[in-house]
PDB file of C-alpha atoms in Angstrom:
ATOM      1  CA  ALA L   1     -80.730  98.401 135.504  1.00 73.00           C
ATOM      2  CA  GLN L   2     -83.267 101.285 135.601  1.00 82.00           C
ATOM      3  CA  LYS L   3     -81.912 104.355 136.319  1.00 92.00           C
ATOM      4  CA  ILE L   4     -83.584 107.609 136.784  1.00 96.00           C
ATOM      5  CA  THR L   5     -81.286 110.829 135.811  1.00 97.00           C
ATOM      6  CA  GLN L   6     -82.440 114.006 138.306  1.00 97.00           C
ATOM      7  CA  THR L   7     -79.564 116.832 136.996  1.00 96.00           C
ATOM      8  CA  GLN L   8     -81.219 119.767 139.052  1.00 96.00           C
ATOM      9  CA  PRO L   9     -80.297 119.571 142.509  1.00 94.00           C
ATOM     10  CA  GLY L  10     -82.167 123.035 143.427  1.00 95.00           C
ATOM     11  CA  MET L  11     -84.598 125.348 141.523  1.00 96.00           C
ATOM     12  CA  PHE L  12     -86.038 128.999 142.889  1.00 97.00           C
ATOM     13  CA  VAL L  13     -88.887 130.233 141.083  1.00 97.00           C
ATOM     14  CA  GLN L  14     -91.218 133.406 141.525  1.00 97.00           C
ATOM     15  CA  GLU L  15     -94.625 133.064 142.816  1.00 97.00           C
ATOM     16  CA  LYS L  16     -97.156 132.498 140.080  1.00 97.00           C
ATOM     17  CA  GLU L  17     -94.654 131.618 137.830  1.00 98.00           C
ATOM     18  CA  ALA L  18     -94.578 128.078 135.603  1.00 98.00           C
ATOM     19  CA  VAL L  19     -91.254 125.981 136.402  1.00 98.00           C
ATOM     20  CA  THR L  20     -89.837 122.879 134.761  1.00 98.00           C
ATOM     21  CA  LEU L  21     -88.429 120.030 136.433  1.00 98.00           C
ATOM     22  CA  ASP L  22     -86.045 117.791 134.524  1.00 98.00           C
ATOM     23  CA  CYS L  23     -86.073 113.990 134.812  1.00 98.00           C
ATOM     24  CA  THR L  24     -84.492 111.650 132.449  1.00 98.00           C
ATOM     25  CA  TYR L  25     -84.302 107.710 132.799  1.00 97.00           C
ATOM     26  CA  ASP L  26     -83.227 104.323 131.421  1.00 95.00           C
ATOM     27  CA  THR L  27     -84.461 101.117 130.959  1.00 90.00           C
ATOM     28  CA  SER L  28     -85.175  98.774 128.131  1.00 87.00           C
ATOM     29  CA  ASP L  29     -88.681  97.785 129.126  1.00 86.00           C
ATOM     30  CA  GLN L  30     -91.400  98.786 126.594  1.00 87.00           C
ATOM     31  CA  SER L  31     -93.880  99.025 129.013  1.00 87.00           C
ATOM     32  CA  TYR L  32     -93.035 101.026 132.161  1.00 90.00           C
ATOM     33  CA  GLY L  33     -94.368 104.216 134.573  1.00 93.00           C
ATOM     34  CA  LEU L  34     -92.978 107.316 135.322  1.00 96.00           C
ATOM     35  CA  PHE L  35     -94.184 108.888 138.469  1.00 97.00           C
ATOM     36  CA  TRP L  36     -93.617 112.478 140.279  1.00 98.00           C
ATOM     37  CA  TYR L  37     -94.119 112.756 144.377  1.00 98.00           C
ATOM     38  CA  LYS L  38     -93.707 115.677 146.239  1.00 98.00           C
ATOM     39  CA  GLN L  39     -91.956 115.766 149.944  1.00 97.00           C
ATOM     40  CA  PRO L  40     -92.492 118.569 151.159  1.00 97.00           C
ATOM     41  CA  SER L  41     -90.479 119.651 154.883  1.00 95.00           C
ATOM     42  CA  SER L  42     -92.645 118.180 156.914  1.00 95.00           C
ATOM     43  CA  GLY L  43     -91.462 115.004 155.095  1.00 94.00           C
ATOM     44  CA  GLU L  44     -94.193 112.761 153.721  1.00 95.00           C
ATOM     45  CA  MET L  45     -94.224 111.436 149.814  1.00 97.00           C
ATOM     46  CA  ILE L  46     -97.319 112.924 148.212  1.00 97.00           C
ATOM     47  CA  PHE L  47     -97.953 111.721 144.663  1.00 97.00           C
ATOM     48  CA  LEU L  48     -98.758 113.942 141.655  1.00 98.00           C
ATOM     49  CA  ILE L  49     -99.022 112.551 138.819  1.00 97.00           C
ATOM     50  CA  TYR L  50     -98.366 109.633 136.254  1.00 96.00           C
ATOM     51  CA  GLN L  51     -97.804 108.810 132.495  1.00 96.00           C
ATOM     52  CA  GLY L  52     -97.638 105.228 131.049  1.00 93.00           C
ATOM     53  CA  SER L  53     -95.160 104.795 128.370  1.00 92.00           C
ATOM     54  CA  TYR L  54     -98.224 103.592 126.395  1.00 91.00           C
ATOM     55  CA  ASP L  55    -100.231 106.224 127.450  1.00 91.00           C
ATOM     56  CA  GLU L  56    -100.737 108.145 123.902  1.00 88.00           C
ATOM     57  CA  GLN L  57    -100.603 112.049 125.686  1.00 94.00           C
ATOM     58  CA  ASN L  58     -99.507 113.946 128.184  1.00 95.00           C
ATOM     59  CA  ALA L  59    -100.870 113.448 131.639  1.00 95.00           C
ATOM     60  CA  THR L  60    -102.118 116.635 133.524  1.00 96.00           C
ATOM     61  CA  GLU L  61    -103.464 116.865 136.991  1.00 96.00           C
ATOM     62  CA  GLY L  62    -104.365 119.884 137.918  1.00 97.00           C
ATOM     63  CA  ARG L  63    -101.393 122.960 138.037  1.00 98.00           C
ATOM     64  CA  TYR L  64     -99.472 119.560 137.273  1.00 98.00           C
ATOM     65  CA  SER L  65     -98.159 118.314 133.801  1.00 97.00           C
ATOM     66  CA  LEU L  66     -95.891 116.176 132.287  1.00 97.00           C
ATOM     67  CA  ASN L  67     -94.082 116.804 129.141  1.00 97.00           C
ATOM     68  CA  PHE L  68     -93.527 112.983 128.355  1.00 97.00           C
ATOM     69  CA  GLN L  69     -91.100 112.763 125.085  1.00 96.00           C
ATOM     70  CA  LYS L  70     -90.547 109.073 124.880  1.00 94.00           C
ATOM     71  CA  ALA L  71     -87.986 108.966 122.255  1.00 94.00           C
ATOM     72  CA  ARG L  72     -85.836 111.078 124.612  1.00 95.00           C
ATOM     73  CA  LYS L  73     -86.693 108.850 127.546  1.00 96.00           C
ATOM     74  CA  SER L  74     -87.190 112.144 129.589  1.00 97.00           C
ATOM     75  CA  ALA L  75     -90.558 112.749 131.644  1.00 97.00           C
ATOM     76  CA  ASN L  76     -90.226 116.704 133.155  1.00 98.00           C
ATOM     77  CA  LEU L  77     -92.853 117.942 135.522  1.00 98.00           C
ATOM     78  CA  VAL L  78     -94.197 120.930 134.701  1.00 98.00           C
ATOM     79  CA  ILE L  79     -96.136 123.349 138.030  1.00 98.00           C
ATOM     80  CA  SER L  80     -97.562 126.129 136.287  1.00 96.00           C
ATOM     81  CA  ALA L  81     -98.555 128.901 138.375  1.00 96.00           C
ATOM     82  CA  SER L  82     -96.434 128.461 141.028  1.00 97.00           C
ATOM     83  CA  GLN L  83     -97.484 128.705 144.941  1.00 97.00           C
ATOM     84  CA  LEU L  84     -95.645 129.149 147.878  1.00 97.00           C
ATOM     85  CA  GLY L  85     -96.649 126.059 148.979  1.00 97.00           C
ATOM     86  CA  ASP L  86     -94.585 124.031 146.146  1.00 98.00           C
ATOM     87  CA  SER L  87     -91.545 124.876 148.128  1.00 98.00           C
ATOM     88  CA  ALA L  88     -90.761 120.780 148.568  1.00 98.00           C
ATOM     89  CA  MET L  89     -88.537 118.341 147.393  1.00 97.00           C
ATOM     90  CA  TYR L  90     -89.808 116.278 143.730  1.00 98.00           C
ATOM     91  CA  PHE L  91     -88.807 112.847 143.091  1.00 98.00           C
ATOM     92  CA  CYS L  92     -89.377 111.088 139.713  1.00 98.00           C
ATOM     93  CA  ALA L  93     -89.887 107.265 139.873  1.00 97.00           C
ATOM     94  CA  MET L  94     -89.522 104.502 137.898  1.00 95.00           C
ATOM     95  CA  ARG L  95     -92.167 101.648 137.788  1.00 91.00           C
ATOM     96  CA  GLU L  96     -90.919  98.501 136.030  1.00 80.00           C
ATOM     97  CA  GLY L  97     -92.279  96.450 133.668  1.00 67.00           C
ATOM     98  CA  TRP L  98     -94.689  93.761 133.636  1.00 61.00           C
ATOM     99  CA  PHE L  99     -92.565  90.871 132.956  1.00 55.00           C
ATOM    100  CA  THR L 100     -89.266  91.761 135.262  1.00 51.00           C
ATOM    101  CA  GLY L 101     -89.495  90.010 138.039  1.00 56.00           C
ATOM    102  CA  GLY L 102     -93.024  91.763 139.696  1.00 69.00           C
ATOM    103  CA  GLY L 103     -93.378  93.773 142.342  1.00 76.00           C
ATOM    104  CA  ASN L 104     -93.828  96.811 140.948  1.00 82.00           C
ATOM    105  CA  LYS L 105     -90.778  98.179 142.276  1.00 89.00           C
ATOM    106  CA  LEU L 106     -90.294 101.783 142.046  1.00 93.00           C
ATOM    107  CA  THR L 107     -86.388 103.112 141.136  1.00 94.00           C
ATOM    108  CA  PHE L 108     -86.198 106.398 142.117  1.00 96.00           C
ATOM    109  CA  GLY L 109     -84.036 109.754 140.986  1.00 97.00           C
ATOM    110  CA  THR L 110     -82.358 111.546 143.782  1.00 96.00           C
ATOM    111  CA  GLY L 111     -84.558 115.093 143.782  1.00 97.00           C
ATOM    112  CA  THR L 112     -84.875 118.542 143.183  1.00 98.00           C
ATOM    113  CA  GLN L 113     -85.715 120.993 145.555  1.00 97.00           C
ATOM    114  CA  LEU L 114     -87.696 123.701 144.655  1.00 98.00           C
ATOM    115  CA  LYS L 115     -87.913 127.012 146.356  1.00 98.00           C
ATOM    116  CA  VAL L 116     -91.063 129.511 145.372  1.00 98.00           C
ATOM    117  CA  GLU L 117     -90.087 132.759 146.072  1.00 97.00           C
ATOM    118  CA  LEU L 118     -92.418 135.981 146.601  1.00 93.00           C
TER     119      LEU L 118
ATOM    120  CA  ASN A   1    -109.095 107.110 156.722  1.00 65.00           C
ATOM    121  CA  ALA A   2    -105.073 105.915 158.390  1.00 77.00           C
ATOM    122  CA  GLY A   3    -103.962 104.458 154.469  1.00 95.00           C
ATOM    123  CA  VAL A   4    -100.481 103.867 155.842  1.00 97.00           C
ATOM    124  CA  THR A   5     -99.142 104.168 159.634  1.00 97.00           C
ATOM    125  CA  GLN A   6     -95.563 103.653 160.833  1.00 98.00           C
ATOM    126  CA  THR A   7     -94.758 102.852 164.412  1.00 97.00           C
ATOM    127  CA  PRO A   8     -92.210 104.489 165.392  1.00 97.00           C
ATOM    128  CA  LYS A   9     -92.109 107.973 163.985  1.00 97.00           C
ATOM    129  CA  PHE A  10     -88.685 108.204 165.868  1.00 97.00           C
ATOM    130  CA  ARG A  11     -85.470 106.206 167.235  1.00 97.00           C
ATOM    131  CA  VAL A  12     -82.224 106.345 169.054  1.00 97.00           C
ATOM    132  CA  LEU A  13     -80.278 103.141 168.949  1.00 96.00           C
ATOM    133  CA  LYS A  14     -77.113 102.361 169.919  1.00 97.00           C
ATOM    134  CA  THR A  15     -74.932 100.438 167.499  1.00 97.00           C
ATOM    135  CA  GLY A  16     -75.712  96.729 168.419  1.00 97.00           C
ATOM    136  CA  GLN A  17     -78.551  96.996 169.298  1.00 97.00           C
ATOM    137  CA  SER A  18     -81.663  95.372 167.475  1.00 96.00           C
ATOM    138  CA  MET A  19     -85.328  96.299 166.735  1.00 95.00           C
ATOM    139  CA  THR A  20     -87.932  96.187 164.977  1.00 98.00           C
ATOM    140  CA  LEU A  21     -90.036  98.622 162.647  1.00 98.00           C
ATOM    141  CA  LEU A  22     -93.952  98.436 162.116  1.00 98.00           C
ATOM    142  CA  CYS A  23     -95.638  98.918 158.670  1.00 98.00           C
ATOM    143  CA  ALA A  24     -99.489  98.906 158.834  1.00 98.00           C
ATOM    144  CA  GLN A  25    -102.276  99.925 156.131  1.00 97.00           C
ATOM    145  CA  ASP A  26    -105.438  99.484 155.891  1.00 96.00           C
ATOM    146  CA  MET A  27    -105.958  99.531 152.490  1.00 95.00           C
ATOM    147  CA  ASN A  28    -106.272  95.863 151.403  1.00 94.00           C
ATOM    148  CA  HIS A  29    -103.165  95.961 149.462  1.00 94.00           C
ATOM    149  CA  GLU A  30    -101.700  93.175 147.968  1.00 93.00           C
ATOM    150  CA  TYR A  31     -97.796  94.758 147.859  1.00 93.00           C
ATOM    151  CA  MET A  32     -95.629  96.369 150.750  1.00 96.00           C
ATOM    152  CA  TYR A  33     -92.239  98.124 151.022  1.00 97.00           C
ATOM    153  CA  TRP A  34     -89.784  99.278 152.854  1.00 98.00           C
ATOM    154  CA  TYR A  35     -87.478 101.920 151.790  1.00 98.00           C
ATOM    155  CA  ARG A  36     -84.660 103.966 153.193  1.00 98.00           C
ATOM    156  CA  GLN A  37     -83.597 107.808 152.535  1.00 98.00           C
ATOM    157  CA  ASP A  38     -80.348 108.946 152.770  1.00 96.00           C
ATOM    158  CA  PRO A  39     -79.582 112.601 151.704  1.00 89.00           C
ATOM    159  CA  GLY A  40     -78.342 113.271 147.796  1.00 85.00           C
ATOM    160  CA  MET A  41     -79.452 109.673 147.368  1.00 85.00           C
ATOM    161  CA  GLY A  42     -82.920 109.770 146.850  1.00 90.00           C
ATOM    162  CA  LEU A  43     -85.468 106.726 148.142  1.00 96.00           C
ATOM    163  CA  ARG A  44     -83.731 102.842 147.654  1.00 96.00           C
ATOM    164  CA  LEU A  45     -86.075 100.074 148.377  1.00 96.00           C
ATOM    165  CA  ILE A  46     -84.808  97.350 150.766  1.00 97.00           C
ATOM    166  CA  HIS A  47     -87.080  94.547 150.764  1.00 97.00           C
ATOM    167  CA  TYR A  48     -90.948  93.807 149.285  1.00 95.00           C
ATOM    168  CA  SER A  49     -93.586  91.663 149.265  1.00 95.00           C
ATOM    169  CA  VAL A  50     -96.195  90.810 147.206  1.00 91.00           C
ATOM    170  CA  GLY A  51     -98.284  89.018 149.483  1.00 92.00           C
ATOM    171  CA  GLU A  52     -98.759  87.743 152.747  1.00 94.00           C
ATOM    172  CA  GLY A  53     -96.181  85.313 153.466  1.00 94.00           C
ATOM    173  CA  THR A  54     -93.651  86.242 150.607  1.00 93.00           C
ATOM    174  CA  THR A  55     -91.001  88.301 150.920  1.00 95.00           C
ATOM    175  CA  ALA A  56     -87.987  89.684 148.729  1.00 94.00           C
ATOM    176  CA  LYS A  57     -84.630  91.784 148.339  1.00 95.00           C
ATOM    177  CA  GLY A  58     -84.679  95.083 147.335  1.00 93.00           C
ATOM    178  CA  GLU A  59     -81.759  97.115 146.534  1.00 93.00           C
ATOM    179  CA  VAL A  60     -80.234  97.549 149.507  1.00 96.00           C
ATOM    180  CA  PRO A  61     -80.866  94.388 151.492  1.00 97.00           C
ATOM    181  CA  ASP A  62     -77.857  94.018 153.705  1.00 97.00           C
ATOM    182  CA  GLY A  63     -78.559  94.149 157.764  1.00 96.00           C
ATOM    183  CA  TYR A  64     -82.620  93.868 157.241  1.00 98.00           C
ATOM    184  CA  ASN A  65     -84.717  91.473 157.342  1.00 97.00           C
ATOM    185  CA  VAL A  66     -88.730  91.360 156.957  1.00 98.00           C
ATOM    186  CA  SER A  67     -91.730  89.194 157.031  1.00 97.00           C
ATOM    187  CA  ARG A  68     -95.133  89.623 156.540  1.00 97.00           C
ATOM    188  CA  LEU A  69     -97.396  87.298 158.529  1.00 95.00           C
ATOM    189  CA  LYS A  70    -100.692  89.522 157.706  1.00 96.00           C
ATOM    190  CA  LYS A  71    -101.545  91.059 154.758  1.00 96.00           C
ATOM    191  CA  GLN A  72    -101.525  94.583 156.454  1.00 97.00           C
ATOM    192  CA  ASN A  73     -98.425  94.157 158.165  1.00 98.00           C
ATOM    193  CA  PHE A  74     -95.292  94.291 157.145  1.00 98.00           C
ATOM    194  CA  LEU A  75     -91.704  94.334 159.510  1.00 98.00           C
ATOM    195  CA  LEU A  76     -88.857  95.769 159.350  1.00 98.00           C
ATOM    196  CA  GLY A  77     -86.080  94.304 161.011  1.00 98.00           C
ATOM    197  CA  LEU A  78     -82.818  95.545 162.771  1.00 97.00           C
ATOM    198  CA  GLU A  79     -80.587  92.704 164.192  1.00 92.00           C
ATOM    199  CA  SER A  80     -77.743  94.654 164.771  1.00 96.00           C
ATOM    200  CA  ALA A  81     -78.025  98.046 164.283  1.00 96.00           C
ATOM    201  CA  ALA A  82     -74.998  99.414 162.640  1.00 97.00           C
ATOM    202  CA  PRO A  83     -74.561 103.714 162.431  1.00 97.00           C
ATOM    203  CA  SER A  84     -74.620 103.212 158.395  1.00 97.00           C
ATOM    204  CA  GLN A  85     -77.894 102.571 158.853  1.00 97.00           C
ATOM    205  CA  THR A  86     -79.039 106.117 160.777  1.00 97.00           C
ATOM    206  CA  SER A  87     -81.866 107.069 157.862  1.00 98.00           C
ATOM    207  CA  VAL A  88     -85.326 107.718 157.203  1.00 98.00           C
ATOM    208  CA  TYR A  89     -87.123 104.340 156.571  1.00 98.00           C
ATOM    209  CA  PHE A  90     -90.552 104.502 154.578  1.00 98.00           C
ATOM    210  CA  CYS A  91     -92.938 102.499 154.332  1.00 98.00           C
ATOM    211  CA  ALA A  92     -95.338 101.787 151.285  1.00 97.00           C
ATOM    212  CA  SER A  93     -98.484  99.971 149.627  1.00 96.00           C
ATOM    213  CA  ARG A  94    -100.041  99.375 146.556  1.00 93.00           C
ATOM    214  CA  GLY A  95    -102.965  97.241 145.287  1.00 87.00           C
ATOM    215  CA  ALA A  96    -101.385  94.727 142.643  1.00 79.00           C
ATOM    216  CA  ASP A  97    -104.503  95.507 139.879  1.00 72.00           C
ATOM    217  CA  ARG A  98    -104.088  98.646 137.422  1.00 69.00           C
ATOM    218  CA  ASP A  99    -100.685 100.363 135.823  1.00 72.00           C
ATOM    219  CA  ARG A 100    -100.910 103.832 137.318  1.00 81.00           C
ATOM    220  CA  GLN A 101    -102.106 102.807 141.156  1.00 87.00           C
ATOM    221  CA  PRO A 102     -98.874 104.575 142.924  1.00 92.00           C
ATOM    222  CA  GLN A 103     -97.557 103.457 145.941  1.00 94.00           C
ATOM    223  CA  HIS A 104     -98.787 105.024 149.147  1.00 96.00           C
ATOM    224  CA  PHE A 105     -96.479 106.185 151.738  1.00 97.00           C
ATOM    225  CA  GLY A 106     -96.423 106.389 155.637  1.00 97.00           C
ATOM    226  CA  ASP A 107     -94.824 109.278 157.067  1.00 96.00           C
ATOM    227  CA  GLY A 108     -91.434 107.417 157.754  1.00 97.00           C
ATOM    228  CA  THR A 109     -89.468 106.580 160.927  1.00 97.00           C
ATOM    229  CA  ARG A 110     -86.636 108.813 161.762  1.00 97.00           C
ATOM    230  CA  LEU A 111     -83.410 106.406 163.182  1.00 97.00           C
ATOM    231  CA  SER A 112     -80.264 107.134 164.922  1.00 97.00           C
ATOM    232  CA  ILE A 113     -77.738 104.793 165.593  1.00 97.00           C
ATOM    233  CA  LEU A 114     -75.172 105.689 168.017  1.00 96.00           C
TER     234      LEU A 114
END
């Protein structure tokens, strides 16, 4: 069974500094994908970034980058130059491989609450 | 562009009552999902559908039923609501192609069972 672990329930960062949110995963699939979502206090789920297990380079999207270490089964989200609007809950999620029953189901971690301070 | 729309946004039920949550998407997506979000537990998959007329169980299906009679709609039913079903419910959809396509989420339905 797939499992996502986010060990940081809460994190604080100063505005304009970088922050790393940890995510480790466990799967027996060779092909899988990792997603990060942001959930602000308003409640909606916002997709941030994706990393495929066969991608040769770490994913980047603007101020978001993913530090993907396949051998260590970690996919940490790095937010550079933090802004007050980055304060939110962040979820790591893993998509199952294509050969595990279909549906492209996601398994979510328990999330990290990030607070950006002045 | 509406994306994924959930109805209603809030609802309070009494134990034993029934209700249906509606999810509608306008992106012609094949796959649709229902999740529940509880404090400290992330999102857990209740049921999902890979196409019109199909449904399958997720991680926490007990106490819920679903139907997908039309491609754009995915209904979640509670036949006899229990306080343990107090939660925030999210619907999501996704196209069938391209590995890196994310699931698109609705804004959620906050459901309280008294």
